Short mmCIF file of C-alpha atoms and ligand atoms in Angstrom, two decimals:
data_model
loop_
_atom_site.label_atom_id
_atom_site.label_comp_id
_atom_site.label_asym_id
_atom_site.label_seq_id
_atom_site.Cartn_x
_atom_site.Cartn_y
_atom_site.Cartn_z
CA MET A 1 0.14 -0.12 0.04
CA SER A 2 1.37 3.56 -0.72
CA VAL A 3 -0.19 5.13 2.24
CA ARG A 4 -0.78 3.09 5.52
CA VAL A 5 -2.96 3.96 8.38
CA ASP A 6 -1.73 2.87 12.00
CA THR A 7 -4.49 2.83 14.45
CA GLN A 8 -2.46 1.67 17.66
CA HIS A 9 -2.73 5.38 19.03
CA LEU A 10 -6.27 5.17 19.03
CA SER A 11 -7.10 2.36 21.51
CA GLY A 12 -9.18 3.74 24.45
CA PHE A 13 -10.28 6.53 22.29
CA VAL A 14 -12.49 4.44 19.56
CA GLY A 15 -13.89 1.09 20.17
CA GLU A 16 -14.45 -2.06 18.13
CA ASN A 17 -18.10 -1.31 17.68
CA GLU A 18 -17.65 2.03 16.33
CA TYR A 19 -15.69 0.72 13.60
CA LYS A 20 -18.49 -2.15 12.75
CA ALA A 21 -21.14 0.49 12.83
CA LEU A 22 -19.34 2.65 10.45
CA ALA A 23 -18.52 0.12 7.81
CA PRO A 24 -21.90 0.12 6.02
CA GLN A 25 -22.00 3.91 5.60
CA VAL A 26 -18.66 4.16 4.11
CA LYS A 27 -19.72 1.21 1.85
CA LEU A 28 -22.58 3.54 0.83
CA ALA A 29 -20.58 6.52 0.50
CA HIS A 30 -17.98 4.63 -1.91
CA GLU A 31 -21.14 3.52 -4.03
CA MET A 32 -22.36 7.07 -4.06
CA LEU A 33 -18.91 8.36 -5.41
CA HIS A 34 -18.48 5.74 -7.97
CA ASN A 35 -21.94 5.42 -9.10
CA GLY A 36 -22.08 9.26 -9.26
CA THR A 37 -25.21 9.53 -7.19
CA GLY A 38 -23.89 11.66 -4.36
CA LEU A 39 -24.14 15.33 -3.63
CA GLY A 40 -21.65 17.30 -6.10
CA ASN A 41 -21.52 14.36 -8.58
CA ASP A 42 -20.74 16.70 -11.46
CA PHE A 43 -17.44 17.36 -10.09
CA ILE A 44 -15.87 13.66 -9.41
CA GLY A 45 -13.71 13.79 -12.55
CA TRP A 46 -10.66 13.50 -10.27
CA VAL A 47 -11.72 10.19 -9.23
CA ASP A 48 -10.28 8.42 -12.41
CA LEU A 49 -7.88 11.57 -13.57
CA PRO A 50 -4.90 9.55 -12.81
CA THR A 51 -5.60 7.24 -15.73
CA ASN A 52 -7.97 9.16 -17.56
CA TYR A 53 -6.37 12.53 -18.56
CA ASP A 54 -5.62 14.40 -21.67
CA LYS A 55 -2.20 12.70 -22.99
CA GLU A 56 -1.81 15.48 -25.68
CA GLU A 57 -1.98 18.31 -23.24
CA PHE A 58 0.32 16.42 -20.72
CA ALA A 59 2.86 16.10 -23.61
CA ARG A 60 2.24 19.84 -24.32
CA ILE A 61 2.89 20.64 -20.57
CA LYS A 62 6.10 18.70 -20.52
CA GLU A 63 7.14 20.86 -23.80
CA ALA A 64 6.02 24.01 -22.36
CA ALA A 65 8.11 23.39 -19.05
CA LYS A 66 11.23 23.01 -20.99
CA ARG A 67 10.88 25.82 -22.81
CA ILE A 68 10.31 27.83 -19.76
CA GLN A 69 13.41 26.09 -18.23
CA ALA A 70 15.60 27.20 -21.12
CA ASN A 71 14.57 30.92 -21.47
CA SER A 72 13.42 31.90 -18.00
CA GLN A 73 15.43 32.60 -14.77
CA VAL A 74 11.99 33.43 -13.05
CA PHE A 75 8.77 31.60 -13.50
CA ILE A 76 5.67 33.32 -11.69
CA VAL A 77 2.75 31.15 -11.19
CA ILE A 78 -0.28 33.42 -10.65
CA GLY A 79 -3.47 31.95 -8.54
CA ILE A 80 -5.33 31.47 -5.34
CA GLY A 81 -6.64 28.65 -3.45
CA GLY A 82 -6.82 25.40 -5.33
CA SER A 83 -5.40 27.32 -8.32
CA TYR A 84 -2.19 27.90 -6.04
CA LEU A 85 -1.69 25.48 -3.05
CA GLY A 86 -1.12 21.98 -4.79
CA ALA A 87 1.74 23.38 -6.99
CA ARG A 88 3.58 25.17 -4.36
CA ALA A 89 3.05 22.18 -1.82
CA ALA A 90 4.21 19.87 -4.31
CA ILE A 91 7.47 21.87 -5.45
CA GLU A 92 8.49 22.40 -1.76
CA PHE A 93 7.92 18.66 -0.89
CA LEU A 94 9.53 17.22 -3.72
CA LYS A 95 12.45 19.79 -4.02
CA SER A 96 12.56 22.12 -1.17
CA PRO A 97 11.09 25.13 0.72
CA ASN A 98 14.55 26.52 -0.22
CA TYR A 99 14.04 25.60 -3.67
CA ASN A 100 15.02 29.29 -5.06
CA ASN A 101 18.03 29.51 -3.15
CA MET A 102 19.46 26.05 -4.15
CA LYS A 103 22.09 25.49 -6.89
CA LYS A 104 19.84 24.18 -10.03
CA ASP A 105 19.40 24.69 -13.70
CA THR A 106 15.70 25.40 -13.46
CA PRO A 107 14.14 28.72 -12.92
CA ASP A 108 13.41 30.27 -9.47
CA ILE A 109 9.59 29.99 -8.98
CA TYR A 110 7.34 32.48 -7.26
CA PHE A 111 3.69 32.53 -6.35
CA THR A 112 1.59 35.26 -6.55
CA GLY A 113 -2.10 36.52 -6.81
CA ASN A 114 -2.72 34.74 -3.62
CA SER A 115 -3.21 37.95 -1.51
CA ILE A 116 -4.11 41.63 -2.30
CA SER A 117 -0.87 42.90 -0.84
CA SER A 118 0.81 45.64 -2.93
CA THR A 119 4.16 44.94 -0.94
CA ALA A 120 4.32 41.67 -2.09
CA LEU A 121 3.46 42.21 -5.59
CA SER A 122 6.07 45.00 -5.54
CA GLU A 123 8.84 42.98 -4.20
CA LEU A 124 8.18 40.22 -6.76
CA LEU A 125 8.45 42.96 -9.48
CA ALA A 126 11.61 44.30 -7.99
CA ILE A 127 12.94 40.51 -7.86
CA CYS A 128 12.21 40.23 -11.68
CA GLU A 129 14.25 43.28 -12.70
CA GLY A 130 17.14 42.38 -15.00
CA LYS A 131 15.95 38.65 -15.19
CA ASP A 132 14.18 36.67 -17.95
CA VAL A 133 10.54 35.76 -16.78
CA SER A 134 7.81 33.59 -17.74
CA ILE A 135 4.18 33.61 -16.13
CA ASN A 136 1.45 31.12 -15.60
CA MET A 137 -1.72 32.60 -14.86
CA ILE A 138 -4.00 29.91 -13.26
CA SER A 139 -8.00 30.58 -12.66
CA LYS A 140 -10.65 28.06 -13.39
CA SER A 141 -13.40 30.60 -13.22
CA GLY A 142 -11.06 33.09 -15.03
CA THR A 143 -12.49 35.97 -12.64
CA THR A 144 -11.18 35.53 -9.50
CA THR A 145 -9.90 38.99 -8.25
CA GLU A 146 -6.48 38.49 -6.69
CA PRO A 147 -4.92 36.52 -9.55
CA ALA A 148 -6.65 38.86 -12.26
CA ILE A 149 -5.01 41.99 -10.26
CA ALA A 150 -1.61 40.40 -10.10
CA PHE A 151 -2.01 39.22 -14.04
CA ARG A 152 -2.71 42.88 -15.07
CA VAL A 153 0.30 44.27 -13.30
CA LEU A 154 2.66 41.23 -14.53
CA ARG A 155 1.22 41.26 -18.25
CA GLU A 156 1.88 45.03 -18.23
CA PHE A 157 5.56 44.30 -16.80
CA LEU A 158 6.24 41.85 -19.41
CA GLU A 159 4.90 43.90 -22.28
CA LYS A 160 7.23 46.82 -21.43
CA LYS A 161 10.08 44.57 -20.96
CA TYR A 162 9.77 42.49 -23.99
CA GLY A 163 7.38 44.06 -26.27
CA LYS A 164 3.85 42.64 -26.86
CA GLU A 165 5.11 39.65 -29.39
CA GLU A 166 7.85 38.40 -27.09
CA ALA A 167 5.69 38.70 -23.98
CA ARG A 168 2.93 36.59 -25.70
CA LYS A 169 5.24 33.66 -25.75
CA ARG A 170 6.21 33.95 -22.23
CA ILE A 171 2.58 33.81 -21.13
CA TYR A 172 0.75 30.62 -20.39
CA CYS A 173 -2.78 30.54 -18.86
CA THR A 174 -4.62 27.48 -17.21
CA THR A 175 -8.26 27.98 -17.31
CA ASP A 176 -11.77 26.73 -18.34
CA LYS A 177 -11.72 25.37 -21.88
CA ALA A 178 -14.32 27.59 -23.12
CA ARG A 179 -15.66 29.96 -20.71
CA GLY A 180 -14.62 33.10 -18.65
CA THR A 181 -12.69 36.30 -19.06
CA LEU A 182 -9.45 34.66 -19.05
CA LYS A 183 -10.16 32.29 -21.67
CA GLN A 184 -11.33 35.25 -23.71
CA LEU A 185 -8.41 37.18 -23.01
CA ALA A 186 -6.01 34.16 -23.84
CA THR A 187 -7.84 33.57 -27.32
CA LYS A 188 -7.52 37.32 -28.09
CA GLU A 189 -3.91 37.74 -27.24
CA GLY A 190 -2.89 34.39 -28.53
CA TYR A 191 -1.48 32.91 -25.26
CA GLU A 192 -0.78 29.02 -24.82
CA THR A 193 -3.45 27.72 -22.76
CA PHE A 194 -3.94 24.50 -20.86
CA VAL A 195 -7.46 23.31 -19.31
CA VAL A 196 -8.90 22.81 -15.91
CA PRO A 197 -11.46 20.32 -16.68
CA ASP A 198 -15.14 21.15 -16.04
CA ASP A 199 -15.64 18.23 -13.67
CA VAL A 200 -12.54 18.89 -11.26
CA GLY A 201 -12.92 21.49 -8.94
CA GLY A 202 -10.09 23.95 -7.72
CA ARG A 203 -8.93 22.15 -4.59
CA TYR A 204 -8.93 18.68 -6.49
CA SER A 205 -7.04 20.06 -9.41
CA VAL A 206 -3.37 19.57 -8.61
CA LEU A 207 -3.03 16.73 -10.94
CA THR A 208 -4.24 18.74 -13.90
CA ALA A 209 -2.43 21.43 -15.70
CA VAL A 210 -2.91 23.69 -12.69
CA GLY A 211 -0.34 21.88 -10.63
CA LEU A 212 1.43 19.83 -13.54
CA LEU A 213 3.03 22.81 -15.26
CA PRO A 214 4.70 24.48 -12.40
CA ILE A 215 5.62 21.24 -10.98
CA ALA A 216 7.43 20.22 -14.22
CA VAL A 217 9.00 23.54 -14.33
CA SER A 218 10.58 22.74 -11.07
CA GLY A 219 12.35 19.82 -12.71
CA ALA A 220 10.23 17.34 -10.85
CA ASP A 221 8.96 14.14 -12.60
CA ILE A 222 5.14 14.35 -13.46
CA ASP A 223 5.14 11.00 -15.24
CA ALA A 224 6.26 9.75 -12.10
CA LEU A 225 3.73 11.75 -10.13
CA MET A 226 0.86 10.52 -12.32
CA ALA A 227 2.06 6.96 -11.90
CA GLY A 228 1.86 7.19 -8.06
CA ALA A 229 -1.72 8.57 -8.05
CA ALA A 230 -2.84 5.76 -10.86
CA LYS A 231 -1.49 3.23 -8.27
CA ALA A 232 -3.49 4.85 -5.46
CA GLN A 233 -6.53 5.05 -7.74
CA GLN A 234 -6.32 1.18 -8.13
CA GLU A 235 -5.27 0.46 -4.30
CA TYR A 236 -8.04 2.55 -2.80
CA ASN A 237 -10.72 1.38 -4.92
CA ASN A 238 -12.21 -1.18 -2.57
CA ALA A 239 -15.51 -0.33 -0.54
CA ASP A 240 -14.19 -2.19 2.49
CA MET A 241 -12.86 0.22 5.25
CA PHE A 242 -11.31 -2.62 6.92
CA THR A 243 -9.01 -3.34 3.89
CA ASN A 244 -8.99 0.15 2.35
CA PRO A 245 -6.70 2.42 4.49
CA CYS A 246 -8.03 5.45 2.49
CA TYR A 247 -11.41 4.86 3.55
CA LEU A 248 -10.23 3.78 7.07
CA TYR A 249 -8.79 7.40 7.61
CA ALA A 250 -12.08 8.76 6.45
CA ALA A 251 -14.23 6.95 8.79
CA LEU A 252 -11.77 7.37 11.78
CA ARG A 253 -12.21 11.24 11.25
CA ASN A 254 -15.75 10.77 11.28
CA MET A 255 -15.93 8.60 14.39
CA LEU A 256 -13.65 11.20 16.51
CA TYR A 257 -15.85 14.17 15.05
CA ARG A 258 -18.95 12.22 16.22
CA LYS A 259 -17.56 12.08 19.79
CA GLY A 260 -16.92 15.57 20.10
CA LYS A 261 -13.55 16.12 18.66
CA GLU A 262 -13.85 19.37 16.43
CA ILE A 263 -10.23 19.95 15.44
CA GLU A 264 -8.03 17.89 13.35
CA ILE A 265 -4.15 18.95 13.48
CA LEU A 266 -2.13 17.65 10.76
CA VAL A 267 1.09 17.03 12.02
CA SER A 268 4.34 16.61 10.16
CA TYR A 269 8.04 16.08 11.44
CA GLU A 270 9.35 17.65 8.01
CA PRO A 271 9.43 21.21 7.32
CA CYS A 272 9.13 20.51 3.53
CA TYR A 273 5.57 19.29 4.39
CA THR A 274 4.57 22.75 5.70
CA MET A 275 2.80 23.68 2.45
CA MET A 276 1.26 20.26 1.86
CA CYS A 277 -0.39 20.82 5.21
CA GLU A 278 -1.75 24.24 3.83
CA TRP A 279 -3.11 22.29 0.74
CA TRP A 280 -4.68 19.53 2.85
CA LYS A 281 -6.18 22.49 5.23
CA GLN A 282 -7.97 23.84 2.03
CA LEU A 283 -9.01 20.49 0.79
CA TYR A 284 -10.66 19.47 3.79
CA GLY A 285 -11.76 23.00 5.14
CA GLU A 286 -13.43 24.00 1.89
CA SER A 287 -14.73 20.34 1.37
CA GLU A 288 -16.56 19.81 5.03
CA GLY A 289 -17.01 23.06 6.68
CA LYS A 290 -20.75 23.86 5.94
CA ASP A 291 -24.14 23.40 6.89
CA ASN A 292 -22.83 24.35 10.50
CA LYS A 293 -20.81 21.06 10.48
CA GLY A 294 -17.18 19.88 9.89
CA LEU A 295 -13.80 19.24 11.50
CA PHE A 296 -11.72 22.34 11.51
CA PRO A 297 -8.48 21.52 9.98
CA ALA A 298 -5.20 22.88 11.52
CA SER A 299 -1.66 21.83 11.21
CA VAL A 300 1.74 21.93 13.05
CA VAL A 301 5.30 21.01 12.06
CA PHE A 302 7.18 19.09 14.94
CA SER A 303 9.30 19.38 16.67
CA THR A 304 9.34 23.24 15.79
CA ASP A 305 5.46 23.66 17.24
CA LEU A 306 6.30 21.34 20.14
CA HIS A 307 7.85 24.49 21.42
CA SER A 308 4.94 26.56 20.69
CA MET A 309 1.27 24.65 19.92
CA GLY A 310 2.71 21.75 21.85
CA GLN A 311 1.54 23.13 24.98
CA TYR A 312 -1.97 23.47 24.01
CA ILE A 313 -2.15 20.11 22.40
CA GLN A 314 -0.82 18.61 25.70
CA GLN A 315 -2.99 20.36 27.97
CA GLY A 316 -5.66 22.80 26.47
CA ARG A 317 -9.24 21.83 25.80
CA ARG A 318 -9.79 18.24 24.77
CA SER A 319 -11.58 18.90 21.54
CA LEU A 320 -8.63 17.77 19.22
CA PHE A 321 -7.02 14.84 17.70
CA GLU A 322 -4.08 14.56 15.58
CA THR A 323 -3.19 12.80 12.22
CA VAL A 324 0.36 12.46 12.04
CA VAL A 325 2.39 11.89 8.53
CA LEU A 326 5.39 10.04 8.84
CA PHE A 327 7.90 8.95 6.34
CA ASP A 328 9.73 5.68 6.25
CA LYS A 329 12.74 6.99 4.65
CA ALA A 330 14.57 10.51 4.93
CA LYS A 331 15.29 12.39 1.83
CA GLN A 332 18.72 13.09 2.88
CA GLU A 333 20.54 11.73 6.18
CA LEU A 334 22.98 13.35 8.52
CA TYR A 335 24.91 11.62 11.33
CA ILE A 336 25.97 13.14 14.71
CA GLY A 337 29.76 12.84 15.15
CA ASN A 338 31.98 12.64 18.05
CA ASP A 339 33.31 15.57 20.26
CA PRO A 340 35.88 14.27 22.34
CA GLU A 341 35.39 16.78 25.00
CA ASN A 342 31.60 16.25 24.88
CA VAL A 343 31.00 19.83 26.29
CA ASP A 344 27.52 19.83 24.84
CA GLY A 345 26.84 16.46 26.52
CA LEU A 346 25.59 14.72 23.09
CA ASN A 347 28.03 12.13 22.96
CA PHE A 348 25.23 9.55 23.86
CA LEU A 349 23.90 10.21 20.37
CA GLU A 350 27.16 9.78 18.47
CA GLY A 351 26.73 7.57 15.18
CA LYS A 352 22.92 8.17 15.37
CA SER A 353 21.15 9.71 12.29
CA MET A 354 18.93 12.72 12.91
CA SER A 355 16.15 10.68 11.60
CA TYR A 356 16.45 8.25 14.42
CA VAL A 357 16.32 11.36 16.74
CA ASN A 358 13.15 12.56 14.74
CA GLU A 359 11.50 9.38 15.17
CA LYS A 360 12.30 9.16 18.92
CA ALA A 361 10.82 12.72 19.12
CA PHE A 362 7.49 11.19 17.37
CA GLU A 363 7.42 8.16 19.70
CA GLY A 364 7.72 10.49 23.01
CA THR A 365 5.27 12.96 21.55
CA VAL A 366 2.48 10.41 20.33
CA LEU A 367 2.63 8.63 23.99
CA ALA A 368 2.67 12.20 25.67
CA HIS A 369 -0.36 13.29 23.61
CA THR A 370 -2.49 10.28 23.93
CA ASP A 371 -1.76 10.40 27.73
CA GLY A 372 -3.05 13.77 27.66
CA GLY A 373 -6.31 12.64 25.94
CA VAL A 374 -5.52 13.25 22.18
CA PRO A 375 -6.26 10.71 19.91
CA ASN A 376 -3.70 9.96 17.30
CA ILE A 377 -3.97 8.71 13.75
CA VAL A 378 -0.75 7.82 12.13
CA LEU A 379 -0.17 7.71 8.26
CA HIS A 380 3.03 6.06 6.93
CA VAL A 381 4.20 7.04 3.58
CA PRO A 382 7.46 5.29 2.01
CA ASP A 383 9.32 8.16 0.94
CA PHE A 384 9.58 11.75 -0.63
CA SER A 385 9.36 10.60 -4.21
CA GLU A 386 7.07 11.92 -6.95
CA GLU A 387 5.32 8.24 -6.82
CA SER A 388 4.58 8.44 -3.16
CA LEU A 389 3.49 12.39 -3.47
CA GLY A 390 0.85 11.33 -6.27
CA ALA A 391 -0.30 8.45 -4.18
CA LEU A 392 -0.62 10.70 -1.08
CA ILE A 393 -2.33 13.42 -2.94
CA TYR A 394 -4.98 10.98 -4.19
CA PHE A 395 -5.17 9.47 -0.94
CA PHE A 396 -6.12 12.58 0.62
CA GLU A 397 -8.67 13.55 -2.07
CA LYS A 398 -10.60 10.31 -2.01
CA ALA A 399 -10.59 10.33 1.78
CA CYS A 400 -11.95 13.85 1.95
CA ALA A 401 -14.88 12.99 -0.62
CA ILE A 402 -15.81 9.99 1.45
CA SER A 403 -15.52 11.74 4.59
CA GLY A 404 -17.88 14.53 3.16
CA TYR A 405 -20.40 11.93 2.29
CA LEU A 406 -20.30 10.32 5.71
CA LEU A 407 -21.02 13.77 7.07
CA GLY A 408 -23.78 14.45 4.88
CA VAL A 409 -22.37 17.46 2.91
CA ASN A 410 -21.48 18.20 -0.54
CA PRO A 411 -17.63 17.90 -0.60
CA PHE A 412 -17.44 19.48 -3.83
CA ASP A 413 -19.01 22.84 -3.61
CA GLN A 414 -17.68 26.17 -1.73
CA PRO A 415 -20.64 28.46 -1.38
CA GLY A 416 -19.41 30.30 1.76
CA VAL A 417 -16.37 31.46 -0.36
CA GLU A 418 -18.80 33.97 -2.30
CA SER A 419 -19.83 35.87 0.75
CA TYR A 420 -16.61 38.12 1.31
CA LYS A 421 -16.27 38.54 -2.45
CA LYS A 422 -20.00 40.08 -2.84
CA ASN A 423 -19.27 42.37 -0.03
CA MET A 424 -15.77 43.17 -1.34
CA PHE A 425 -17.17 43.93 -5.12
CA ALA A 426 -19.97 46.17 -3.33
CA LEU A 427 -17.58 48.34 -1.52
CA LEU A 428 -15.23 48.55 -4.39
CA GLY A 429 -18.09 49.82 -6.41
CA LYS A 430 -18.25 47.20 -9.08
CA PRO A 431 -21.08 47.77 -11.61
CA GLY A 432 -24.21 45.96 -10.46
CA TYR A 433 -23.38 45.99 -6.73
CA GLU A 434 -24.82 49.69 -6.28
CA GLU A 435 -27.64 48.60 -3.56
CA GLN A 436 -25.30 46.37 -1.56
CA LYS A 437 -22.62 49.03 -1.41
CA GLU A 438 -24.91 51.52 0.38
CA ALA A 439 -26.27 48.95 2.64
CA LEU A 440 -22.65 47.92 3.71
CA GLU A 441 -21.24 51.27 3.84
CA ALA A 442 -24.10 52.24 6.42
CA ARG A 443 -23.31 49.53 8.50
CA LEU A 444 -19.52 50.29 8.41
CA HIS A 445 -19.82 53.69 9.26
CA LYS A 446 -22.70 53.93 11.94
O1 PA5 B 1 -11.35 25.11 -4.44
C1 PA5 B 1 -11.69 25.82 -5.13
O2 PA5 B 1 -12.57 25.70 -6.09
C2 PA5 B 1 -11.33 27.42 -4.70
O3 PA5 B 1 -10.30 27.43 -3.57
C3 PA5 B 1 -10.55 27.98 -5.98
O4 PA5 B 1 -9.71 27.01 -6.37
C4 PA5 B 1 -10.23 29.35 -5.82
O5 PA5 B 1 -11.19 30.08 -5.31
C5 PA5 B 1 -9.70 30.01 -6.94
O6 PA5 B 1 -10.42 29.90 -8.00
P1 PA5 B 1 -10.16 30.19 -9.34
O7 PA5 B 1 -9.55 29.12 -10.01
O8 PA5 B 1 -11.74 30.14 -10.33
O9 PA5 B 1 -9.58 31.64 -9.51
#
């Protein structure tokens, strides 16, 4: 199995009967997902995406990545939410959070359009001065304000730097195949475009061009990434939660939620996993947090956060559980040397690897936290390869869908995200929002 689930640190928190009681509901959720009879069934294209994707476009993505690698020192990815997090998470996981500072023959990669900070965008423009730049604008709807503003600024920057003709060759757009302002603009200007399939929502789109082009530009192997996801598609295709770890994870979250655990903390012991936690938070938060229900997804990186959030987890309100993601093999290993004077008193660790120390940190923590009343689910992933990441992405996506169905929500919509947008448009004076503007301003300036 690509991802294994260890339940030993749940004993005393979840009983045998609870597993048995939930198994038929998991089977039902599986049938709803696979027969397309569940809520949001027009957004389940990701289920067989690892084996059923546009091969011609996939080849075009690899060609575009090679071109960008050859002609750019900086590659800028513009997008927000599902059009941003997966690519960044995969690059930091597969390469490094320090990717841009590493010695490499691929471009530096920056992400923008994921906030409305003028400082952040100005800094990026300054970084680009004197460098060759290409950009990838990603927006499924093609209308999201944050990336649209960044795209306008960066397009102007490229056109001033290279002239319209050359700039055109350096702009790549990933969007709907036919609809939306971005598609219209790309067609008018002649930018190369890639497609976000109709039936794949933003937060399930990392294995489409949305994630694949930036990941390929970083030099990671997207064939291997898809192969890992395809393996997971096969492995996690069975309705029985006792033999399908993906469904077991979904069921365990649901069992813990039903008994009052309201917060799930995703735990990693590797800093390169930090952005994967952000991707996971979006996936689960947007999929489940609705109809006044849902686990609140949080995350920590240990042992860093054992020196901050560790106190709360050990002794704060008992409304949380942890899901720990462990890797069986380190990406790179370091061994602790000998100091003849042993001034720091660390000679008892001589010859030990840092992974060994990290493992003991996990073991000590899991025992302390379970003693403190915090149930722990442990997920085991073989390594940091593209195959393992592809499988892990698929594992989390599928578990999320099953988990959403167990909760009785539509795991594929995000109606709540619209509320702030409507208010912001009204307050900015967007045509068509005149009435709301007046009402909102009256509330603000009471
Ligand atoms: O998961 C989602 O659907 C959202 O987070 C979107 O990805 C996000 O709002 C960006 O939307 P778009 O790609 O249309 O710009």
